[in-house]
Short mmCIF file of C-alpha atoms and ligand atoms in Angstrom, two decimals:
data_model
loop_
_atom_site.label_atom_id
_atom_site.label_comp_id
_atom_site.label_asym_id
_atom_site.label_seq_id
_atom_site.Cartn_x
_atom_site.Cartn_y
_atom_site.Cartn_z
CA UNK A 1 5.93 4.95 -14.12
CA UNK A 2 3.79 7.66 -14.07
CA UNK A 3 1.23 6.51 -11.41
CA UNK A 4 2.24 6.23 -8.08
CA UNK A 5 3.42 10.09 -8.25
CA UNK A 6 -0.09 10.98 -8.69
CA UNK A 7 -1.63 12.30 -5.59
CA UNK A 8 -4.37 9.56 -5.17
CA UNK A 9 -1.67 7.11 -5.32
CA UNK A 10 0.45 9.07 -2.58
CA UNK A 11 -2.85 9.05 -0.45
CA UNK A 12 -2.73 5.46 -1.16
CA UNK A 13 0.54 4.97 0.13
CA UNK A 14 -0.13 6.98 2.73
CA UNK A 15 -3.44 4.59 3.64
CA UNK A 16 -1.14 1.40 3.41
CA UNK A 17 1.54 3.25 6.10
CA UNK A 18 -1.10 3.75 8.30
CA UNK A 19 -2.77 0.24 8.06
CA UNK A 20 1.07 -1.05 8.76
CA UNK A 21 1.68 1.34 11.96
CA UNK A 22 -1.91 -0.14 13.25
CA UNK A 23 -0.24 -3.82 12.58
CA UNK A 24 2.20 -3.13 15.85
CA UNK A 25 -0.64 -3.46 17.94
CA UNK A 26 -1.97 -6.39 16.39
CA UNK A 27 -0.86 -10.20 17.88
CA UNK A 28 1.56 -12.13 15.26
CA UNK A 29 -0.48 -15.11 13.21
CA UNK A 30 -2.99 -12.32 12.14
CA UNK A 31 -0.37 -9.64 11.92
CA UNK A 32 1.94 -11.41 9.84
CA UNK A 33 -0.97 -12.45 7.60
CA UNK A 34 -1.80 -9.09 7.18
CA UNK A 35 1.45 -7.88 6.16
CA UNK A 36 1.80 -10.32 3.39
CA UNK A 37 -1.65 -8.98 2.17
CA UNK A 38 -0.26 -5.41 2.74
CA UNK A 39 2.90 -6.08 0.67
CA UNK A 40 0.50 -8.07 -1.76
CA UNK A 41 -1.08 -4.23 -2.53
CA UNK A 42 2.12 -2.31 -2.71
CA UNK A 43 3.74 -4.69 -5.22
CA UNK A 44 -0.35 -4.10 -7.04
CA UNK A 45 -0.45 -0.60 -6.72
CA UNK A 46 2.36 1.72 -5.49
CA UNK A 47 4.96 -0.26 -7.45
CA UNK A 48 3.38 -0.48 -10.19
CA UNK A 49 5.78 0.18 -13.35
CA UNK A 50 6.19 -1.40 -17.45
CA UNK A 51 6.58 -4.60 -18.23
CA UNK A 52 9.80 -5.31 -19.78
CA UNK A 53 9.52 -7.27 -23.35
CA UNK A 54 11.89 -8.56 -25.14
CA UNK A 55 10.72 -9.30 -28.91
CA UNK A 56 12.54 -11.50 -31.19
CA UNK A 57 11.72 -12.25 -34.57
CA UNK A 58 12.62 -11.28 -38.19
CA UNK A 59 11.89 -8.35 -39.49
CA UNK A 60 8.28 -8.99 -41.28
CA UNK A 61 7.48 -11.54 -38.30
CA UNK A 62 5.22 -8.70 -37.10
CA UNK A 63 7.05 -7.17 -33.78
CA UNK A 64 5.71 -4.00 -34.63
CA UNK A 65 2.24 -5.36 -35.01
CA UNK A 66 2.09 -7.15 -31.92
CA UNK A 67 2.83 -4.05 -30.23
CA UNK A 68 0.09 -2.20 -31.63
CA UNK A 69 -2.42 -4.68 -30.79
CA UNK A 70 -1.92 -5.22 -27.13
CA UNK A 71 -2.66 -1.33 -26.98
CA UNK A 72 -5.18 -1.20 -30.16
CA UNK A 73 -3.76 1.47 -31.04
CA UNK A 74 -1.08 2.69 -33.59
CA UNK A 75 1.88 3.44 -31.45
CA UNK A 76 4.98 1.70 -33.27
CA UNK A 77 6.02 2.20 -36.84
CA UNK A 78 4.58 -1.12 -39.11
CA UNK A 79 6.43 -2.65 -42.20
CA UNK A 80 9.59 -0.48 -42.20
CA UNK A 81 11.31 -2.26 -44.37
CA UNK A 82 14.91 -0.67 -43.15
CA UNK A 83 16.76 -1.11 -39.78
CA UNK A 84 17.00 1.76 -38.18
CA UNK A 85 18.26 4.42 -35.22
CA UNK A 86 17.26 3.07 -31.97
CA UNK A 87 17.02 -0.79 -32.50
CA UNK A 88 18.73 -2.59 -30.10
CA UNK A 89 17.74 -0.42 -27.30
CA UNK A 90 15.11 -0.66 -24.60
CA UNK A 91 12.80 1.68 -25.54
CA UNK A 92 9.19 3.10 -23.89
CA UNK A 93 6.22 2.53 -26.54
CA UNK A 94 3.83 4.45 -24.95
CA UNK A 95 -0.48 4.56 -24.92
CA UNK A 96 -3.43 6.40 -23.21
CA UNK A 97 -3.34 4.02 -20.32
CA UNK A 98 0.14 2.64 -19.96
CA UNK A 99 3.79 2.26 -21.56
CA UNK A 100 5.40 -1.37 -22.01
CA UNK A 101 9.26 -0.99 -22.29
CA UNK A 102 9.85 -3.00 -25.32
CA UNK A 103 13.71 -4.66 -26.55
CA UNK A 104 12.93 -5.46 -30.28
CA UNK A 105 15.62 -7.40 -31.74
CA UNK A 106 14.80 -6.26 -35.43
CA UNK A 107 18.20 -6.72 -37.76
CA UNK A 108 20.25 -8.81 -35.65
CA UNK A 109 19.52 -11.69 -37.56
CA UNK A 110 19.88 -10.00 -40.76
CA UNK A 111 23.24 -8.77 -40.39
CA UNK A 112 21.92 -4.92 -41.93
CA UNK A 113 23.79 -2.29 -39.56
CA UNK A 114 21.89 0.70 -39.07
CA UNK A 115 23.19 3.85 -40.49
CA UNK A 116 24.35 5.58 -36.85
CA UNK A 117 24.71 2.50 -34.78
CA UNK A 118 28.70 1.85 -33.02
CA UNK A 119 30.45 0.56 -35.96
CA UNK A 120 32.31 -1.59 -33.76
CA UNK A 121 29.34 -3.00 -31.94
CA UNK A 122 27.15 -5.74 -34.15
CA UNK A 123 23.09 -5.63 -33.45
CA UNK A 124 23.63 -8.67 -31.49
CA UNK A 125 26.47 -7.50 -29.19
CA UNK A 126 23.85 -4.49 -28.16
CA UNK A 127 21.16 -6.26 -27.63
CA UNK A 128 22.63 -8.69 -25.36
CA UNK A 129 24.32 -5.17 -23.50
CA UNK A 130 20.49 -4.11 -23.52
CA UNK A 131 19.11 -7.07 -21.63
CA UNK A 132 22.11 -7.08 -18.90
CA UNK A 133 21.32 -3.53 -18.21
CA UNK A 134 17.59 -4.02 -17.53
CA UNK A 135 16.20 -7.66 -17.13
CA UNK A 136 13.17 -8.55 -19.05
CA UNK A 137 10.49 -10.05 -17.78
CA UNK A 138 9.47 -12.37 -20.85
CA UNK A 139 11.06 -13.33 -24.23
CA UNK A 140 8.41 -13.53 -26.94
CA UNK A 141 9.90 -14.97 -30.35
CA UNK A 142 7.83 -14.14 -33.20
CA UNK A 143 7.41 -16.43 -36.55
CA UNK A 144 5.29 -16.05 -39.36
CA UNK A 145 2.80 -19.10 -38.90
CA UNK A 146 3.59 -19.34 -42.87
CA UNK A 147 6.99 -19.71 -41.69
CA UNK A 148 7.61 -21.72 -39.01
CA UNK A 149 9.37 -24.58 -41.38
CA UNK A 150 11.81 -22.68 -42.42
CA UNK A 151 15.17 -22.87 -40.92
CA UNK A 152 14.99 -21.00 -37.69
CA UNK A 153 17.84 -21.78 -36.55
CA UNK A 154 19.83 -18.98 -36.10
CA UNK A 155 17.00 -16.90 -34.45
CA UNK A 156 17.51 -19.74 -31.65
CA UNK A 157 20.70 -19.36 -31.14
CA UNK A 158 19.98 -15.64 -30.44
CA UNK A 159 17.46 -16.85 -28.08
CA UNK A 160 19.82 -19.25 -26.25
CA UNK A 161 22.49 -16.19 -25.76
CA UNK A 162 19.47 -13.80 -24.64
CA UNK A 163 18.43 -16.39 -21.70
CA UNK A 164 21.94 -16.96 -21.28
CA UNK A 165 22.83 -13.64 -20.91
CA UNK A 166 19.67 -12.66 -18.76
CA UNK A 167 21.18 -15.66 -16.12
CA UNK A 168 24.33 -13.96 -15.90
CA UNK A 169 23.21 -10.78 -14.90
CA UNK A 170 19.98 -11.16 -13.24
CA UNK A 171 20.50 -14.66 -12.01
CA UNK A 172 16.90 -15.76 -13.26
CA UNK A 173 15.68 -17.33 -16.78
CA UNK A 174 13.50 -15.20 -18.58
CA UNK A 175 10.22 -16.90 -19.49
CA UNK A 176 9.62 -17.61 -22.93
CA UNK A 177 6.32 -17.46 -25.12
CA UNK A 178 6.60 -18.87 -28.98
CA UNK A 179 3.83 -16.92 -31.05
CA UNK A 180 3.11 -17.75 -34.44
CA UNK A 181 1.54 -14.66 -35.88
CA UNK A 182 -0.36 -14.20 -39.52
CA UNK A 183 -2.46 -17.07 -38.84
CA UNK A 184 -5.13 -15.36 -40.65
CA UNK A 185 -3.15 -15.80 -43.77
CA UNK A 186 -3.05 -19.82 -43.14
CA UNK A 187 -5.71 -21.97 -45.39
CA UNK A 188 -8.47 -21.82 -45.64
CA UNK A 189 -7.53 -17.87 -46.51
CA UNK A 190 -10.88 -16.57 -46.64
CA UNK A 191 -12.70 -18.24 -43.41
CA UNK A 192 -12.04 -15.60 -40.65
CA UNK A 193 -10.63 -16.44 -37.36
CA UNK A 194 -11.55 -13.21 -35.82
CA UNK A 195 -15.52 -14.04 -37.00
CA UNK A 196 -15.66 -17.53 -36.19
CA UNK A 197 -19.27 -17.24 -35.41
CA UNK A 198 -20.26 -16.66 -39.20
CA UNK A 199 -17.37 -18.97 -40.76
CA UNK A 200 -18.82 -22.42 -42.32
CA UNK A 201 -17.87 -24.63 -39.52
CA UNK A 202 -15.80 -27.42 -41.75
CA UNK A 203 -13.69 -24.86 -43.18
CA UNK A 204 -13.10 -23.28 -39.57
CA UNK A 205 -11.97 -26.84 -38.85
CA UNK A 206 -9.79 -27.24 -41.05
CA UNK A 207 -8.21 -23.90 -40.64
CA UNK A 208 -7.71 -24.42 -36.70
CA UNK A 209 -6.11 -27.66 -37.26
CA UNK A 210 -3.28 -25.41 -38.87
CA UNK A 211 -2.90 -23.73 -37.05
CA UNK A 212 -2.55 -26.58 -34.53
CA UNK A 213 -0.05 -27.90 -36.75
CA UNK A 214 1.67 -24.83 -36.83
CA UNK A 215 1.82 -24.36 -32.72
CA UNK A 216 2.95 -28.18 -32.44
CA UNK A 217 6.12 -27.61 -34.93
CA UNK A 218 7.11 -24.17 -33.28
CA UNK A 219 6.80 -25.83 -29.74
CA UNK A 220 8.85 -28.72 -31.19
CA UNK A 221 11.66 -26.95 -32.90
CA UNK A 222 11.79 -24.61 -29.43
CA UNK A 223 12.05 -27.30 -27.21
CA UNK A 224 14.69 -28.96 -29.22
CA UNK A 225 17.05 -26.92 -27.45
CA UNK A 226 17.95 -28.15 -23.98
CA UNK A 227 18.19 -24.36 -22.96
CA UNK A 228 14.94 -23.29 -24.04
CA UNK A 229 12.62 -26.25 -23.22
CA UNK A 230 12.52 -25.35 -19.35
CA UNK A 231 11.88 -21.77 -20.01
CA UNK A 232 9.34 -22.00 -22.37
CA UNK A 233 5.73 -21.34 -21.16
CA UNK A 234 3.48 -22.27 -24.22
CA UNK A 235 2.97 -21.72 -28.03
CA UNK A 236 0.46 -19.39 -29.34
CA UNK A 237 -0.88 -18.85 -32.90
CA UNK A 238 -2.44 -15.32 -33.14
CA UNK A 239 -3.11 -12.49 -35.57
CA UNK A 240 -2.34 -9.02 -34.87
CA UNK A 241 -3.90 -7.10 -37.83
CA UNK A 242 -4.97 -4.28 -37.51
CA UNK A 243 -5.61 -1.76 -40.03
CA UNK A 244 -6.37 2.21 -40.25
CA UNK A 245 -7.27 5.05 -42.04
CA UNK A 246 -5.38 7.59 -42.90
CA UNK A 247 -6.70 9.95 -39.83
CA UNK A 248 -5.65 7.26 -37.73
CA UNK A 249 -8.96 5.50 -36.39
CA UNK A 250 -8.89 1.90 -37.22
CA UNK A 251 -10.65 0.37 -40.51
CA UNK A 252 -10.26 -3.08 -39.62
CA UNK A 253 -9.97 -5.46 -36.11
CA UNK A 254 -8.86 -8.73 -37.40
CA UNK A 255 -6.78 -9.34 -34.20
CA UNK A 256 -7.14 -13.14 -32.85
CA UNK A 257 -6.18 -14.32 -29.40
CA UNK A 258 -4.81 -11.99 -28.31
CA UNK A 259 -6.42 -11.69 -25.18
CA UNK A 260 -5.57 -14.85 -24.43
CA UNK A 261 -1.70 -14.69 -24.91
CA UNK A 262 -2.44 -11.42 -22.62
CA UNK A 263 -3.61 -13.62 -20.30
CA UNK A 264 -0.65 -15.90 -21.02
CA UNK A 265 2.03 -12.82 -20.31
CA UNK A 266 0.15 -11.76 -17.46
CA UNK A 267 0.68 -15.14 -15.34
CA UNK A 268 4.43 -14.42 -16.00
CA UNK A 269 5.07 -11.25 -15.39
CA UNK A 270 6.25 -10.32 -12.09
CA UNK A 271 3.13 -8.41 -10.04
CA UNK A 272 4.66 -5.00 -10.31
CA UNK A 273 4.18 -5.23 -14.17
CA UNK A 274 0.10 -7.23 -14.06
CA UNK A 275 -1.32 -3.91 -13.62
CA UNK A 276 0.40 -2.21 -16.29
CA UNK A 277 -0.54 -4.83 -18.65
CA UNK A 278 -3.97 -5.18 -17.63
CA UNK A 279 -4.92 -1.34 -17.97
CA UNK A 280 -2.96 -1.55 -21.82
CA UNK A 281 -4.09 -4.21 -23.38
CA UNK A 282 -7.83 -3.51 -21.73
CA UNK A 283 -8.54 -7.36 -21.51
CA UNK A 284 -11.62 -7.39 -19.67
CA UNK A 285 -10.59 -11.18 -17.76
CA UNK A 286 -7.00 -9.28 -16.64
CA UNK A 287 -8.50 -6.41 -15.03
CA UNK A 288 -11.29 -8.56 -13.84
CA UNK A 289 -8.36 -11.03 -11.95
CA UNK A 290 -6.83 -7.78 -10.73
CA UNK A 291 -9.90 -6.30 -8.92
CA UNK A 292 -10.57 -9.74 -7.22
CA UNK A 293 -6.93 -10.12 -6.43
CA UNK A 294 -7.16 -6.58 -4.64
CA UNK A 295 -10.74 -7.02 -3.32
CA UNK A 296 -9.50 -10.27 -1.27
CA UNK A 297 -6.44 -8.19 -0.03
CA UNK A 298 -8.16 -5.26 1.47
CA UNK A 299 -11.13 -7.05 2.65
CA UNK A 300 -8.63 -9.40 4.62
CA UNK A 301 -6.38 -6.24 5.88
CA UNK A 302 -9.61 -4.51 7.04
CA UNK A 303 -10.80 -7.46 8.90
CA UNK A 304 -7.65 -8.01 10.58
CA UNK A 305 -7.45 -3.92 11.32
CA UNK A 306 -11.13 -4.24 12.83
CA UNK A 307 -9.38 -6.35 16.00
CA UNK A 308 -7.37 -3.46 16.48
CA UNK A 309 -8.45 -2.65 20.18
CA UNK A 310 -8.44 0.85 19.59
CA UNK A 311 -12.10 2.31 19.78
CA UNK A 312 -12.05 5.24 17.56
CA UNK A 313 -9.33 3.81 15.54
CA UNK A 314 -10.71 1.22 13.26
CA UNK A 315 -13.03 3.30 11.19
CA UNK A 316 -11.03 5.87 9.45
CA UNK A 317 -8.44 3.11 8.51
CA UNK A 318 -10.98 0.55 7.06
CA UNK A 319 -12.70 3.10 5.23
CA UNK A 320 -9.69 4.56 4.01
CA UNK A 321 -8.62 1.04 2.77
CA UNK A 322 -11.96 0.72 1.26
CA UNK A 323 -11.90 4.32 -0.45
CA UNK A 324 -7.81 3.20 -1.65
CA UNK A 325 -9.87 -0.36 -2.81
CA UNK A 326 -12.49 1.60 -5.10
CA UNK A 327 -9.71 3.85 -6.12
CA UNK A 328 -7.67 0.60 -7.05
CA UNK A 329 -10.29 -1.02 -9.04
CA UNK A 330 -11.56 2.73 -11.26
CA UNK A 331 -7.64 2.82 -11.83
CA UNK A 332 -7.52 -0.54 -13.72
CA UNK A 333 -10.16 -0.04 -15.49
CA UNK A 334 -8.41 2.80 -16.89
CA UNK A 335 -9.92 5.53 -15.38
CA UNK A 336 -8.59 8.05 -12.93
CA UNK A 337 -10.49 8.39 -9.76
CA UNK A 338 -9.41 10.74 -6.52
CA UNK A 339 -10.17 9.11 -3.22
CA UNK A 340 -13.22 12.11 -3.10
CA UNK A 341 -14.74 10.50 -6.22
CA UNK A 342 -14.59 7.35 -4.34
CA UNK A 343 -16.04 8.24 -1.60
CA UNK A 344 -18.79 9.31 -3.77
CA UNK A 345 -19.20 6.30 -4.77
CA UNK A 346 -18.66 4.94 -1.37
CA UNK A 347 -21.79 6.94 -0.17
CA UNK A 348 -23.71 5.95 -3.85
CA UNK A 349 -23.99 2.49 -2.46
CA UNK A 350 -25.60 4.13 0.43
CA UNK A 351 -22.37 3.24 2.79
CA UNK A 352 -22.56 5.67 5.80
CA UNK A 353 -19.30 5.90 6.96
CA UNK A 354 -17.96 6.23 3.30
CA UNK A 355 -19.96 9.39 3.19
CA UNK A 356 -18.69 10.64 5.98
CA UNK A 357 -15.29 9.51 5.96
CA UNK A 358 -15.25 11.30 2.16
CA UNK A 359 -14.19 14.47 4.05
CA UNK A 360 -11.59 12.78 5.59
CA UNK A 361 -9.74 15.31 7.13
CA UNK A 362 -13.02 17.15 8.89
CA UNK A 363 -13.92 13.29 9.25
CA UNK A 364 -11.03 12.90 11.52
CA UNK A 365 -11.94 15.23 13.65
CA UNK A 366 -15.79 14.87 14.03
CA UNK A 367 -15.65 10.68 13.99
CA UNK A 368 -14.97 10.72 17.78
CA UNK A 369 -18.64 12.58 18.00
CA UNK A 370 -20.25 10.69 15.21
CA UNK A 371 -19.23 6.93 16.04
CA UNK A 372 -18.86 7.36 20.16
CA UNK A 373 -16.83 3.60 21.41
CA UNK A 374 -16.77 2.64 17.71
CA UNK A 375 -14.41 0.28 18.05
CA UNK A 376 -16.98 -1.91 19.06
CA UNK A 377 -18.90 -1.22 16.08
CA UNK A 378 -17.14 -2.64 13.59
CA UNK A 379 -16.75 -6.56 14.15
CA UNK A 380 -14.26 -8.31 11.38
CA UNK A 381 -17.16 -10.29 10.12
CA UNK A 382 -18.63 -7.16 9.39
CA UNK A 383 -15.51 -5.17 7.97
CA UNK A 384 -14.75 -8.31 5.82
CA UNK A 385 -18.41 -8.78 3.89
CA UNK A 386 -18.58 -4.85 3.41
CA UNK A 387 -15.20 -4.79 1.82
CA UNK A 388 -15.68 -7.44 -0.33
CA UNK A 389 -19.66 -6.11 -0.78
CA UNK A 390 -17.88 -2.97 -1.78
CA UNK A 391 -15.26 -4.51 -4.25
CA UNK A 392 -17.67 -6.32 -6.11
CA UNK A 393 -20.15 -3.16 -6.56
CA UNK A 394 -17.00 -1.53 -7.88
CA UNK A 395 -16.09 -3.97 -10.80
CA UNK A 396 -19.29 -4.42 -11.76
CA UNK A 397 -19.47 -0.60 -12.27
CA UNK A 398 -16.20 -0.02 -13.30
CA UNK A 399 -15.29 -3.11 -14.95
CA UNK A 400 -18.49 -3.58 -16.71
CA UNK A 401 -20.29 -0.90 -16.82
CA UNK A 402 -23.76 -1.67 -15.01
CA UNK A 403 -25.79 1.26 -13.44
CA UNK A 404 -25.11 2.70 -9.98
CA UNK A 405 -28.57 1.43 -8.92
CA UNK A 406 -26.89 -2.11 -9.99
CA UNK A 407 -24.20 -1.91 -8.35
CA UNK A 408 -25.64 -0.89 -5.18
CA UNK A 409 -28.12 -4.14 -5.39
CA UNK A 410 -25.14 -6.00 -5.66
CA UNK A 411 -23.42 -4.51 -2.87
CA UNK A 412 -26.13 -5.67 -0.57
CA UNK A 413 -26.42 -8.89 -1.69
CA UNK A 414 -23.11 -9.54 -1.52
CA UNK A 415 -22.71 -8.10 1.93
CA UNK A 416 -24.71 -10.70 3.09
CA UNK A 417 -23.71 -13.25 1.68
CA UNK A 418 -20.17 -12.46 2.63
CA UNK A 419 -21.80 -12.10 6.29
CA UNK A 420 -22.60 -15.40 6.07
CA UNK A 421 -20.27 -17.34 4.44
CA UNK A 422 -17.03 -15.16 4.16
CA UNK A 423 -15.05 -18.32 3.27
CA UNK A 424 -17.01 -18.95 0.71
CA UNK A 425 -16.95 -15.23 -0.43
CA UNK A 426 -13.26 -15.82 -0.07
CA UNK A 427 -12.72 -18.90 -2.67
CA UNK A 428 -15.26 -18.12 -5.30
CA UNK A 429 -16.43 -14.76 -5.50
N1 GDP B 1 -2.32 -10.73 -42.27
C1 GDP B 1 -1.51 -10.40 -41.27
N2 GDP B 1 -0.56 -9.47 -41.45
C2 GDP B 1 0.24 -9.15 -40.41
C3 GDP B 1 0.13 -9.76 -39.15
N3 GDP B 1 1.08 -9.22 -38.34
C4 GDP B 1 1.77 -8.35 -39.08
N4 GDP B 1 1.28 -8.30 -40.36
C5 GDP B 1 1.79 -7.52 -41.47
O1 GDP B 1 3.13 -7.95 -41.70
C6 GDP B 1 3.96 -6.87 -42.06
C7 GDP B 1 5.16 -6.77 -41.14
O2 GDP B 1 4.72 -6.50 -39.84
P1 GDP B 1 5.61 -5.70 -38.79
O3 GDP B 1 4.79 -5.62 -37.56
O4 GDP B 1 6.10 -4.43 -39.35
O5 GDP B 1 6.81 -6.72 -38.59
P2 GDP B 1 8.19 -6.47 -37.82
O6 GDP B 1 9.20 -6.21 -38.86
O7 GDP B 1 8.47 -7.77 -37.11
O8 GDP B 1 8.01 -5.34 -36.87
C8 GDP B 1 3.08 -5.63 -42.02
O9 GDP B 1 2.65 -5.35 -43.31
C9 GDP B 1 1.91 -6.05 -41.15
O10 GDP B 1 0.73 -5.37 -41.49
C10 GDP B 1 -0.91 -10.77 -38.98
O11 GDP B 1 -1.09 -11.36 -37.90
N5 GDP B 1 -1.68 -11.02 -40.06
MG1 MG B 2 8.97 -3.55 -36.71
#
């Protein structure tokens, strides 16, 4: 993963070491509370890295779509009708803001060897190498919601030996997500899923009770194996159509759901792989869970840091932490933001010390003239609301795009709210 070797994310880390060398001097309830929030960010942001998917289906099931619309763009190959080089491996698929590390399982259920593969290994025999060498972090099993009577059978026993195999090696059960994909294509044909808005509202009826039907017999025939039914998480019906031109923009968005079984993967994936996922697939609710996630962190480690009784010491930490926070929050919304552009922002909102603190180094040396007995500035109540003050200005300008004038009305209202009722600020948001 590319991230954490950018600079801002080495100032990051750099942030986070500090914050933990502070913790020594800090008593143990509060310190070790602080640490788990501390660890909370590095697994967030420093170890960030691809989620690990594992697709199963037949070929036509639409792996290759799938792929394509969790990053709405066209990055794998669609309707290749022959098995080919490089199946059975893990390989990176690769966007603008991310790269999932994707296992597809095209051909083993067909029995078609591709032309260079080890004659003397079968599809199956690789893949099952594949998934001891790297653990995935979810199975998704792909059927045509057209399809899902057929006999399916022998794509779950290929499931059962992928969890199987996954235990052996790894020692954990991968989660597993049923989708049933083309539900466009289910009757009635013409009312569109992706439009529901302007679809006669009988006919949309009728077509979301099959694909009802359809969810209940995939989630029945998967959980008539003993070895699947504890692993699996839920059953989703989607479509992942997409179509484009010839120059490559897209002609046509007819995906369906597919934020939702985005938010589905997200809950399951382990939290050095949300943040990946989030900035891909660009679901506004993932990114949105992310921020807050963060927000609460740093707001909590900053409060903690501000009974640090070292005068001087508190403020270049806390706004550090704050500067890593706006950093955090720019980054998952797929933009790329040094800790200088933060601090811009930092001082946008009309934040003093951000503006200051933006020259950090030169900061460093001037805060002992510029904040004289600091330390007994900053009060936790008051390091708390302006973190979380700050996180929220930051989403709502990063996240969703209002003006900086917005944002900075909603940094003051939220400061004081959070003044006032921080465990409120806390539970809701
Ligand atoms: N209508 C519709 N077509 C789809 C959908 N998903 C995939 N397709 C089409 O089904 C065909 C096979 O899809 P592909 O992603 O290549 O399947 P794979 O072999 O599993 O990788 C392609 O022509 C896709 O355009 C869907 O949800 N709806
Ligand atoms: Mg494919």
């Amino acid at each position: 993963m590319a991230a954490p070797n950018e600079p801002t994310f080495q100032e990051i880390a750099e942030t986070i070491r500090r914050l933990e060398e502070m913790l020594d001097r800090v008593p143990d309830p509060l310190a070790r509370d602080i640490r788990q929030k501390i660890s909370h960010l590095r697994a967030l942001l420093l170890e960030q890295r691809s989620p690990n998917l594992v697709l199963v289906g037949r070929r036509g099931a639409g792996k290759s779509s799938l792929i394509n619309a969790f990053f709405g763009a066209r990055v794998a190959e669609v309707g290749h009708v022959k098995a080919q080089t490089g199946q059975g491996r893990w390989f990176d698929v690769q966007g603008e803001l991310g790269t999932l590390s994707i296992l597809d399982t095209r051909g083993i259920q067909e029995g078609s060897v591709p032309e260079e593969a080890d004659a003397a290994e079968t599809p199956l025999d690789s893949i099952l190498a594949e998934v001891r060498r790297k653990a995935p972090d979810a199975l998704l099993f792909l059927v045509k919601a057209t399809e899902v009577d057929a006999a399916i059978d022998a794509d779950l026993d290929v499931l059962e030996q992928l969890v199987s195999a996954v235990e052996q090696a790894h020692g954990l059960r991968p989660p597993l997500i049923g989708i049933a994909t083309h539900c466009d294509l289910l009757e009635p044909k013409r009312t569109d899923l992706h439009r529901s808005a302007e679809q006669d509202p009988a006919e949309l009826q009728e077509k979301l009770r099959h694909v009802e039907a359809v969810e209940r017999q995939l989630r029945e025939k998967l959980r008539s194996r003993e070895a699947l039914r504890g692993e699996l998480v839920t059953v989703l019906g989607v479509s992942t159509y997409l179509s484009w031109r010839q120059d490559g923009t897209i002609r046509s968005d007819e995906r369906w759901r597919l934020g939702e079984l985005a938010q589905v993967l997200f809950r399951e994936l382990p939290e050095q792989g949300r943040l990946v996922l989030a900035r891909v697939t660009r679901v506004r609710a993932l990114q949105e869970e992310l921020a807050i996630a963060l927000t609460r962190a740093v707001a909590s480690v900053c409060m903690g840091i501000a009974f640090v009784p070292i005068p001087v010491a508190d403020i270049i930490p806390i706004t550090s932490a704050q500067l890593s926070l706006i950093t955090g929050i720019a980054w998952i919304s797929g933009r790329q933001l040094d800790l200088k552009a933060s601090g811009e922002f930092l001082a946008a909102l009309g934040v003093n010390v951000g503006a200051a603190v933006a020259l950090r180094e030169a900061a460093r040396g001037l805060i002992k003239f510029v904040f004289p007995g600091a330390g007994n500035v900053i009060s936790g109540a008051v390091a708390f609301a302006g973190t979380m003050a700050i996180g929220s200005a930051a989403r709502a300008y990063f996240l969703r795009g209002v003006s900086a004038e917005e944002a900075h009305k909603l940094y003051l209202s939220t400061r004081a709210s959070a003044e006032t009722h921080p465990d409120r600020a806390l539970s809701e948001d």
